[in-house]
Short mmCIF file of C-alpha atoms in Angstrom, two decimals:
data_model
loop_
_atom_site.label_atom_id
_atom_site.label_comp_id
_atom_site.label_asym_id
_atom_site.label_seq_id
_atom_site.Cartn_x
_atom_site.Cartn_y
_atom_site.Cartn_z
CA MET L 1 22.98 21.49 -142.33
CA ALA L 2 26.18 23.07 -141.00
CA LYS L 3 27.48 26.40 -139.75
CA THR L 4 30.03 28.58 -141.50
CA ARG L 5 32.88 30.25 -139.64
CA SER L 6 30.71 33.37 -139.28
CA GLY L 7 27.98 31.35 -137.56
CA GLU L 8 25.48 31.30 -140.43
CA LEU L 9 23.51 28.10 -141.05
CA PHE L 10 24.19 26.55 -144.45
CA SER L 11 21.80 24.06 -146.10
CA LEU L 12 22.64 21.76 -149.01
CA LEU L 13 19.07 21.48 -150.22
CA GLY L 14 18.45 22.92 -153.67
CA ARG L 15 22.15 23.29 -154.52
CA SER L 16 23.84 21.57 -157.46
CA LYS L 17 26.93 19.43 -157.01
CA ASP L 18 28.89 21.82 -159.26
CA SER L 19 28.13 24.83 -157.07
CA LEU L 20 28.90 22.84 -153.94
CA GLY L 21 32.30 21.88 -155.31
CA LYS L 22 33.34 25.54 -155.43
CA ILE L 23 31.85 26.28 -152.00
CA LYS L 24 33.68 23.29 -150.55
CA ARG L 25 37.04 24.70 -151.65
CA GLU L 26 36.37 28.19 -150.26
CA THR L 27 34.41 27.62 -147.04
CA SER L 28 34.97 25.89 -143.72
CA PHE L 29 32.01 24.23 -142.02
CA PHE L 30 31.21 23.26 -138.44
CA CYS L 31 28.61 21.04 -136.77
CA PRO L 32 25.79 23.22 -135.33
CA ALA L 33 25.38 20.74 -132.48
CA CYS L 34 28.88 20.03 -131.17
CA GLY L 35 30.88 22.77 -132.93
CA GLU L 36 33.45 20.38 -134.38
CA PRO L 37 34.70 20.83 -137.99
CA VAL L 38 32.80 18.83 -140.63
CA ILE L 39 33.57 17.85 -144.21
CA LEU L 40 31.30 18.67 -147.13
CA LYS L 41 31.12 15.50 -149.23
CA THR L 42 29.89 15.77 -152.82
CA GLY L 43 30.76 12.39 -154.35
CA ALA L 44 29.16 10.95 -157.47
CA LYS L 45 27.26 8.15 -155.71
CA LYS L 46 25.92 9.64 -152.50
CA VAL L 47 23.66 12.57 -151.72
CA PRO L 48 25.78 15.64 -150.80
CA HIS L 49 26.14 15.77 -147.02
CA PHE L 50 28.30 16.92 -144.12
CA SER L 51 30.37 14.39 -142.24
CA HIS L 52 32.35 14.56 -139.00
CA TYR L 53 36.03 13.65 -139.07
CA ARG L 54 35.32 11.20 -136.25
CA HIS L 55 31.80 11.25 -134.82
CA CYS L 56 29.32 13.71 -133.34
CA PRO L 57 28.96 13.38 -129.54
CA VAL L 58 25.41 14.77 -129.80
CA LYS L 59 24.23 12.26 -132.43
CA PRO L 60 26.95 9.58 -132.49
CA GLU L 61 25.13 6.99 -134.63
CA GLY L 62 25.98 8.90 -137.80
CA GLU L 63 23.98 8.91 -141.03
CA THR L 64 23.48 6.57 -143.92
CA GLU L 65 22.65 7.42 -147.51
CA THR L 66 19.09 6.24 -146.81
CA HIS L 67 18.73 8.57 -143.83
CA LEU L 68 20.07 11.56 -145.76
CA LEU L 69 17.74 10.94 -148.68
CA GLY L 70 14.75 10.36 -146.38
CA LYS L 71 15.34 13.63 -144.51
CA LYS L 72 15.54 15.47 -147.83
CA TRP L 73 12.17 14.10 -148.97
CA LEU L 74 10.50 14.78 -145.62
CA PHE L 75 11.87 18.34 -145.52
CA GLU L 76 10.55 19.06 -149.01
CA TRP L 77 7.21 17.38 -148.17
CA LEU L 78 6.68 19.79 -145.27
CA GLU L 79 7.93 22.77 -147.26
CA LYS L 80 5.42 22.16 -150.06
CA GLN L 81 2.59 22.23 -147.50
CA GLY L 82 3.50 25.75 -146.47
CA TYR L 83 5.44 24.97 -143.30
CA ARG L 84 8.87 26.43 -142.68
CA PRO L 85 10.84 23.33 -141.71
CA GLN L 86 14.42 23.46 -140.47
CA LEU L 87 16.74 20.58 -141.19
CA GLU L 88 18.99 19.17 -138.46
CA TYR L 89 17.72 21.76 -136.00
CA PHE L 90 19.89 21.82 -132.88
CA LEU L 91 18.17 22.25 -129.52
CA PRO L 92 20.86 23.43 -127.08
CA ASP L 93 18.73 22.88 -123.96
CA LEU L 94 18.30 19.22 -124.92
CA GLN L 95 21.73 18.78 -126.51
CA GLN L 96 20.13 16.94 -129.40
CA ARG L 97 19.24 17.58 -133.03
CA ALA L 98 15.84 17.07 -134.58
CA ASP L 99 15.95 15.63 -138.10
CA VAL L 100 13.33 18.18 -139.14
CA PHE L 101 11.89 20.86 -136.88
CA PHE L 102 8.81 22.96 -137.63
CA GLU L 103 5.99 24.89 -136.00
CA ARG L 104 2.28 24.65 -136.70
CA ALA L 105 -0.62 26.52 -135.08
CA GLY L 106 1.57 27.64 -132.20
CA LYS L 107 2.94 24.17 -131.49
CA LYS L 108 6.48 22.89 -131.98
CA TYR L 109 7.20 19.58 -133.70
CA ALA L 110 10.30 17.42 -134.12
CA LEU L 111 10.02 14.93 -136.96
CA GLU L 112 12.44 12.03 -136.53
CA PHE L 113 13.16 9.58 -139.33
CA GLN L 114 14.69 6.60 -137.52
CA CYS L 115 16.80 4.28 -139.63
CA SER L 116 19.22 2.74 -137.15
CA PRO L 117 17.91 0.26 -134.54
CA LEU L 118 18.72 2.17 -131.35
CA SER L 119 17.99 0.81 -127.89
CA LEU L 120 14.54 1.31 -126.44
CA SER L 121 15.99 3.30 -123.51
CA LEU L 122 17.75 5.77 -125.82
CA LEU L 123 14.66 6.27 -127.98
CA THR L 124 12.50 6.73 -124.89
CA ASP L 125 14.96 9.27 -123.43
CA ARG L 126 14.84 11.33 -126.63
CA ASP L 127 11.06 11.15 -126.78
CA GLU L 128 10.67 12.26 -123.17
CA SER L 129 13.21 15.09 -123.62
CA TYR L 130 11.13 16.51 -126.45
CA ARG L 131 7.88 16.26 -124.50
CA ARG L 132 9.34 17.89 -121.37
CA SER L 133 10.42 20.83 -123.54
CA GLY L 134 6.97 21.27 -125.03
CA ILE L 135 7.94 19.76 -128.39
CA ILE L 136 5.70 17.13 -129.99
CA PRO L 137 7.84 14.29 -131.44
CA LEU L 138 6.66 12.65 -134.67
CA TRP L 139 8.46 9.34 -135.09
CA ILE L 140 8.73 7.68 -138.51
CA VAL L 141 10.65 4.44 -138.96
CA LEU L 142 12.45 3.22 -142.07
CA ASP L 143 10.09 0.76 -143.74
CA SER L 144 12.75 -1.89 -144.30
CA ARG L 145 13.24 -2.07 -140.50
CA ILE L 146 9.81 -3.70 -140.24
CA ARG L 147 10.43 -7.41 -140.59
CA LYS L 148 7.44 -8.67 -142.55
CA GLU L 149 6.60 -12.35 -142.38
CA LYS L 150 4.52 -14.58 -144.63
CA GLY L 151 0.94 -13.41 -144.35
CA PRO L 152 -0.08 -10.09 -142.79
CA PHE L 153 2.39 -10.23 -139.89
CA PHE L 154 5.51 -8.47 -138.69
CA SER L 155 7.92 -9.18 -135.85
CA ALA L 156 7.45 -6.78 -132.96
CA THR L 157 10.84 -6.16 -131.37
CA ASP L 158 11.23 -3.64 -128.52
CA PHE L 159 12.65 -1.23 -131.11
CA LEU L 160 9.63 -1.52 -133.37
CA SER L 161 7.13 -1.43 -130.49
CA PHE L 162 8.39 2.06 -129.71
CA PHE L 163 6.85 3.36 -132.95
CA ILE L 164 3.32 2.15 -132.21
CA ARG L 165 1.09 5.20 -131.85
CA GLU L 166 -2.58 5.61 -131.07
CA GLY L 167 -4.66 6.96 -133.94
CA PRO L 168 -8.31 8.08 -134.02
CA ALA L 169 -9.39 4.70 -135.42
CA SER L 170 -6.61 2.28 -134.50
CA PRO L 171 -3.02 1.95 -133.30
CA PHE L 172 -0.54 2.39 -136.14
CA ILE L 173 3.11 2.52 -137.15
CA LEU L 174 4.10 5.14 -139.70
CA ALA L 175 7.03 4.15 -141.90
CA PHE L 176 8.77 5.80 -144.82
CA GLN L 177 10.74 4.48 -147.77
CA PRO L 178 12.97 6.97 -149.61
CA ASP L 179 13.26 5.19 -152.96
CA PRO L 180 10.67 5.52 -154.40
CA PRO L 181 9.53 8.03 -151.77
CA MET L 182 6.28 7.14 -150.01
CA PHE L 183 4.75 6.70 -146.57
CA VAL L 184 3.74 3.18 -145.52
CA LYS L 185 1.20 3.01 -142.70
CA TYR L 186 0.57 -0.19 -140.75
CA VAL L 187 -2.87 0.00 -139.12
CA HIS L 188 -5.32 -2.16 -137.13
CA LEU L 189 -2.43 -3.74 -135.25
CA VAL L 190 -3.44 -6.85 -133.29
CA PRO L 191 -0.88 -9.05 -131.50
CA VAL L 192 -1.33 -12.74 -132.26
CA SER L 193 1.55 -13.63 -129.93
CA LYS L 194 4.12 -11.89 -127.76
CA SER L 195 6.23 -10.85 -130.74
CA ARG L 196 4.02 -11.14 -133.84
CA PHE L 197 1.50 -8.58 -134.98
CA TYR L 198 -1.29 -8.80 -137.50
CA TYR L 199 -1.62 -5.65 -139.61
CA GLN L 200 -3.40 -4.05 -142.52
CA LYS L 201 -1.40 -1.69 -144.71
CA THR L 202 -1.95 1.47 -146.71
CA THR L 203 0.46 3.76 -148.57
CA PHE L 204 0.57 7.51 -149.21
CA PRO L 205 2.52 9.36 -151.91
CA LEU L 206 4.22 12.65 -151.02
CA SER L 207 1.34 14.52 -152.64
CA CYS L 208 -0.77 13.69 -149.55
CA GLY L 209 -0.81 16.21 -146.72
CA MET L 210 0.17 15.72 -143.09
CA LYS L 211 -3.39 15.33 -141.78
CA GLU L 212 -4.18 12.60 -144.30
CA VAL L 213 -0.95 10.70 -143.61
CA PHE L 214 -1.16 10.82 -139.82
CA ARG L 215 -4.92 10.60 -139.23
CA SER L 216 -6.61 8.69 -142.05
CA CYS L 217 -7.22 4.96 -141.70
CA PRO L 218 -8.85 2.41 -144.03
CA PRO L 219 -11.91 0.44 -142.79
CA PHE L 220 -11.14 -2.54 -140.60
CA ASP L 221 -11.54 -5.92 -142.33
CA VAL L 222 -12.59 -8.00 -139.32
CA SER L 223 -13.26 -11.08 -141.49
CA GLU L 224 -9.61 -11.29 -142.47
CA LEU L 225 -8.52 -10.81 -138.86
CA LEU L 226 -10.78 -13.59 -137.55
CA ALA L 227 -9.58 -16.05 -140.19
CA VAL L 228 -5.97 -15.31 -139.30
CA TRP L 229 -6.71 -15.24 -135.56
CA GLN L 230 -8.36 -18.66 -135.54
CA ARG L 231 -5.42 -20.25 -137.33
CA GLU L 232 -2.67 -18.57 -135.28
CA VAL L 233 -4.30 -19.04 -131.88
CA GLY L 234 -5.13 -22.67 -132.66
CA ARG L 235 -1.50 -23.32 -133.59
CA TRP L 236 -0.25 -21.58 -130.43
CA LEU L 237 -2.60 -23.56 -128.16
CA ILE L 238 -1.18 -26.82 -129.49
CA PHE L 239 2.52 -25.94 -129.53
CA CYS L 240 2.97 -23.28 -126.82
CA HIS L 241 4.38 -25.79 -124.32
CA LEU L 242 7.07 -26.79 -126.84
CA GLN L 243 8.41 -23.26 -127.34
CA ARG L 244 11.77 -22.35 -125.81
CA SER L 245 10.16 -19.59 -123.77
CA ALA L 246 7.54 -21.92 -122.21
CA LYS L 247 9.65 -22.68 -119.14
CA ARG L 248 10.04 -18.93 -118.53
CA GLU L 249 6.32 -18.14 -118.88
CA PRO L 250 4.73 -17.86 -115.40
CA ALA L 251 1.20 -17.47 -116.82
CA LEU L 252 1.54 -20.83 -118.59
CA HIS L 253 2.70 -22.40 -115.33
CA ALA L 254 -0.41 -20.95 -113.64
CA LEU L 255 -2.62 -22.78 -116.15
CA TYR L 256 -0.92 -26.10 -115.55
CA ALA L 257 -1.09 -25.54 -111.78
CA SER L 258 -4.87 -25.22 -112.24
CA ALA L 259 -4.91 -28.51 -114.22
CA ILE L 260 -5.87 -26.74 -117.44
CA HIS L 261 -4.19 -27.54 -120.74
CA PRO L 262 -4.25 -24.47 -123.06
CA THR L 263 -6.35 -26.29 -125.70
CA LEU L 264 -9.08 -26.89 -123.11
CA LEU L 265 -9.50 -23.24 -122.15
CA PRO L 266 -13.04 -21.89 -122.62
CA LYS L 267 -13.81 -20.69 -126.13
CA GLU L 268 -14.45 -17.24 -124.63
CA VAL L 269 -10.74 -17.03 -123.71
CA GLY L 270 -8.52 -15.82 -126.54
CA ILE L 271 -10.67 -13.15 -128.18
CA PRO L 272 -9.23 -10.30 -130.27
CA VAL L 273 -10.08 -6.94 -128.68
CA PRO L 274 -8.89 -3.39 -129.43
CA ARG L 275 -5.62 -1.97 -128.04
CA MET L 276 -4.20 -5.38 -127.08
CA HIS L 277 -0.79 -4.11 -128.18
CA ALA L 278 -0.52 -2.51 -124.72
CA ILE L 279 -0.02 -5.95 -123.16
CA GLU L 280 3.08 -7.96 -124.04
CA THR L 281 1.84 -11.22 -122.51
CA HIS L 282 0.16 -13.52 -125.04
CA PRO L 283 -3.54 -12.54 -125.46
CA VAL L 284 -4.75 -16.04 -124.57
CA LEU L 285 -2.74 -16.03 -121.34
CA TRP L 286 -3.80 -12.69 -119.90
CA GLN L 287 -7.45 -13.44 -120.70
CA ALA L 288 -7.05 -16.90 -119.13
CA LEU L 289 -5.74 -15.27 -115.94
CA ILE L 290 -8.84 -13.05 -115.74
CA TRP L 291 -11.08 -16.09 -116.26
CA LEU L 292 -9.28 -18.05 -113.53
CA GLU L 293 -9.28 -15.22 -110.99
CA PHE L 294 -12.68 -13.61 -111.52
CA PHE L 295 -14.97 -16.27 -113.01
CA ARG L 296 -13.82 -19.83 -112.38
CA GLN L 297 -13.13 -19.38 -108.67
CA ARG L 298 -16.18 -17.24 -107.84
CA PRO L 299 -19.87 -18.20 -107.50
CA ARG L 300 -22.69 -16.99 -109.69
CA GLY L 301 -24.04 -13.78 -108.22
CA GLY L 302 -20.60 -12.81 -106.96
CA THR L 303 -19.27 -9.38 -107.90
CA PHE L 304 -16.01 -7.64 -108.64
CA SER L 305 -14.99 -4.16 -109.77
CA MET L 306 -12.62 -2.87 -112.40
CA GLU L 307 -10.42 -1.55 -109.60
CA GLU L 308 -10.07 -5.10 -108.25
CA VAL L 309 -9.07 -6.29 -111.73
CA LYS L 310 -6.48 -3.50 -111.99
CA THR L 311 -5.08 -4.37 -108.56
CA TYR L 312 -4.79 -8.03 -109.55
CA LEU L 313 -3.02 -7.19 -112.83
CA ARG L 314 -0.60 -4.79 -111.11
CA ARG L 315 0.22 -7.51 -108.60
CA SER L 316 0.58 -9.99 -111.48
CA GLU L 317 3.02 -7.64 -113.18
CA LYS L 318 5.31 -7.75 -110.15
CA THR L 319 5.37 -11.56 -110.25
CA GLY L 320 5.83 -11.69 -114.03
CA LEU L 321 2.40 -13.16 -114.81
CA VAL L 322 1.50 -10.14 -116.94
CA ARG L 323 3.86 -7.83 -118.80
CA TRP L 324 3.08 -4.48 -120.40
CA ARG L 325 4.74 -2.88 -123.41
CA LYS L 326 6.76 -0.01 -121.94
CA PRO L 327 6.55 2.29 -125.00
CA VAL L 328 2.74 2.18 -124.82
CA LEU L 329 2.82 3.05 -121.11
CA ALA L 330 5.18 5.95 -121.84
CA GLU L 331 2.70 7.40 -124.32
CA GLY L 332 0.27 7.97 -121.44
CA ARG L 333 -2.58 5.81 -122.76
CA ASP L 334 -4.78 3.68 -120.51
CA PRO L 335 -3.04 0.27 -120.43
CA PHE L 336 -6.23 -1.35 -119.08
CA SER L 337 -8.27 -0.42 -122.17
CA PRO L 338 -8.04 -3.95 -123.71
CA VAL L 339 -9.03 -5.50 -120.36
CA LYS L 340 -12.13 -3.30 -120.18
CA LYS L 341 -13.05 -4.28 -123.73
CA TYR L 342 -12.62 -7.97 -122.91
CA LEU L 343 -14.87 -7.69 -119.84
CA LEU L 344 -17.42 -5.85 -121.98
CA PHE L 345 -17.31 -8.75 -124.44
CA LEU L 346 -17.95 -11.28 -121.65
CA ALA L 347 -20.81 -9.14 -120.36
CA LYS L 348 -22.42 -8.99 -123.82
CA CYS L 349 -22.06 -12.77 -124.06
CA GLY L 350 -24.13 -13.08 -120.89
CA PHE L 351 -21.43 -14.04 -118.39
CA ALA L 352 -21.62 -10.81 -116.41
CA ARG L 353 -23.97 -7.91 -115.81
CA ILE L 354 -22.64 -4.42 -115.27
CA ARG L 355 -24.23 -2.84 -112.19
CA GLY L 356 -22.83 0.58 -111.43
CA ASN L 357 -19.08 0.16 -111.14
CA ARG L 358 -19.25 -3.59 -110.50
CA TYR L 359 -19.58 -6.75 -112.59
CA VAL L 360 -22.12 -9.31 -111.39
CA ILE L 361 -21.22 -12.87 -112.45
CA GLU L 362 -24.16 -14.49 -114.25
CA GLY L 363 -22.40 -17.37 -115.96
CA LYS L 364 -19.10 -19.19 -116.14
CA PRO L 365 -17.16 -19.91 -119.32
CA GLU L 366 -16.51 -23.65 -119.19
CA PRO L 367 -13.44 -25.62 -120.37
CA LEU L 368 -13.79 -27.23 -123.80
CA PRO L 369 -13.92 -30.99 -124.46
CA ALA L 370 -10.60 -32.42 -125.61
CA ASP L 371 -12.05 -33.96 -128.79
CA ARG L 372 -13.93 -30.85 -130.05
CA TRP L 373 -12.03 -27.82 -128.83
CA ARG L 374 -10.97 -26.62 -132.29
CA GLU L 375 -14.48 -26.92 -133.80
CA GLU L 376 -16.06 -25.21 -130.79
CA ARG L 377 -13.66 -22.28 -131.05
CA GLU L 378 -14.18 -21.86 -134.77
CA LYS L 379 -17.97 -21.96 -134.42
CA PHE L 380 -17.92 -19.44 -131.56
CA LEU L 381 -15.78 -16.92 -133.45
CA LYS L 382 -18.15 -17.07 -136.42
CA GLU L 383 -21.16 -16.55 -134.14
CA GLN L 384 -19.54 -13.60 -132.38
CA LYS L 385 -18.16 -11.87 -135.50
CA ALA L 386 -20.65 -8.99 -135.33
CA LEU L 387 -20.03 -8.46 -131.60
CA ILE L 388 -16.24 -8.47 -132.04
CA LEU L 389 -16.58 -5.92 -134.85
CA THR L 390 -18.53 -3.57 -132.53
CA LEU L 391 -15.63 -3.68 -130.04
CA PHE L 392 -13.32 -2.20 -132.67
CA HIS L 393 -15.66 0.73 -133.44
#
């Protein structure tokens, strides 16, 4: 999208390369965002597009062939659903361009197809600018930016964590691949470590509508998760102290200060619960901290409230014991949701009774024997499969 000298917006969509060749010779074009002259490029290899002579100060990262093609598909996808999308829509109050802008039921939307790995701070600034202006941002990441590993895992960098969104059934990341064009949705995201996520995947062709793409979610296969969880957590418990980051992990130091080796932690510590992506600290470690603070050191019959747990975790954040994922906090969701689910799990296992707004301690998860810890964990997960499944529904 560019402006002519008369100020009219000019789109390349639906125009042949032959017709564009003539227009290129007869018309001058300007960036609708910064006002600088742009070149209409109509080469044989790339999609026709406008290019700055140097760079655009409003959107300096520029565009790749993949980004141009992706925007074209997304524009046409919205258009076929009856929306009236606008490509490269410039918002002067924000001094930024939306890849595709449209309105629906009285609400304004900015659809962003992110291909380049920008910093978390820049992405967050753009997101917040949209929201302050009453525009709902819809972020879609280039599928090849998701670094898949062997098995159902991907590496969760700060960049990728930004794209985690809460859906009706589970957190998800919506990705898009332009060739062949399709949406790829990563659902039922569960962190198995600080930087690795378990996922289940589904794809949508462009014949699917917006509601189906953004809101639908396949059933959760908890059996697959538990099999993967047991293996990954068991491996981490054995080797966590050998990792490079071990010396910089205060929560691990807290365990050793309490004379607890990670493999000897109670089998009730290290349980997959919903919305754990909100917490960056390893799932075993933040659950171990709750066990140490609220169960191991307190007598049976003692009580504590959720507010006390929140206060402890906020204090632990300041000392580095617990870390939260900033993009999840920015989305406005309750970061303590996984903690509440974990305490509910312990209550259903008989270790606490909920009385009003307080938890009454009725039992204490005990450390595991050194010669049977793996077998005890595996047996416990199998026994609690049905309970864990209820937590995710």
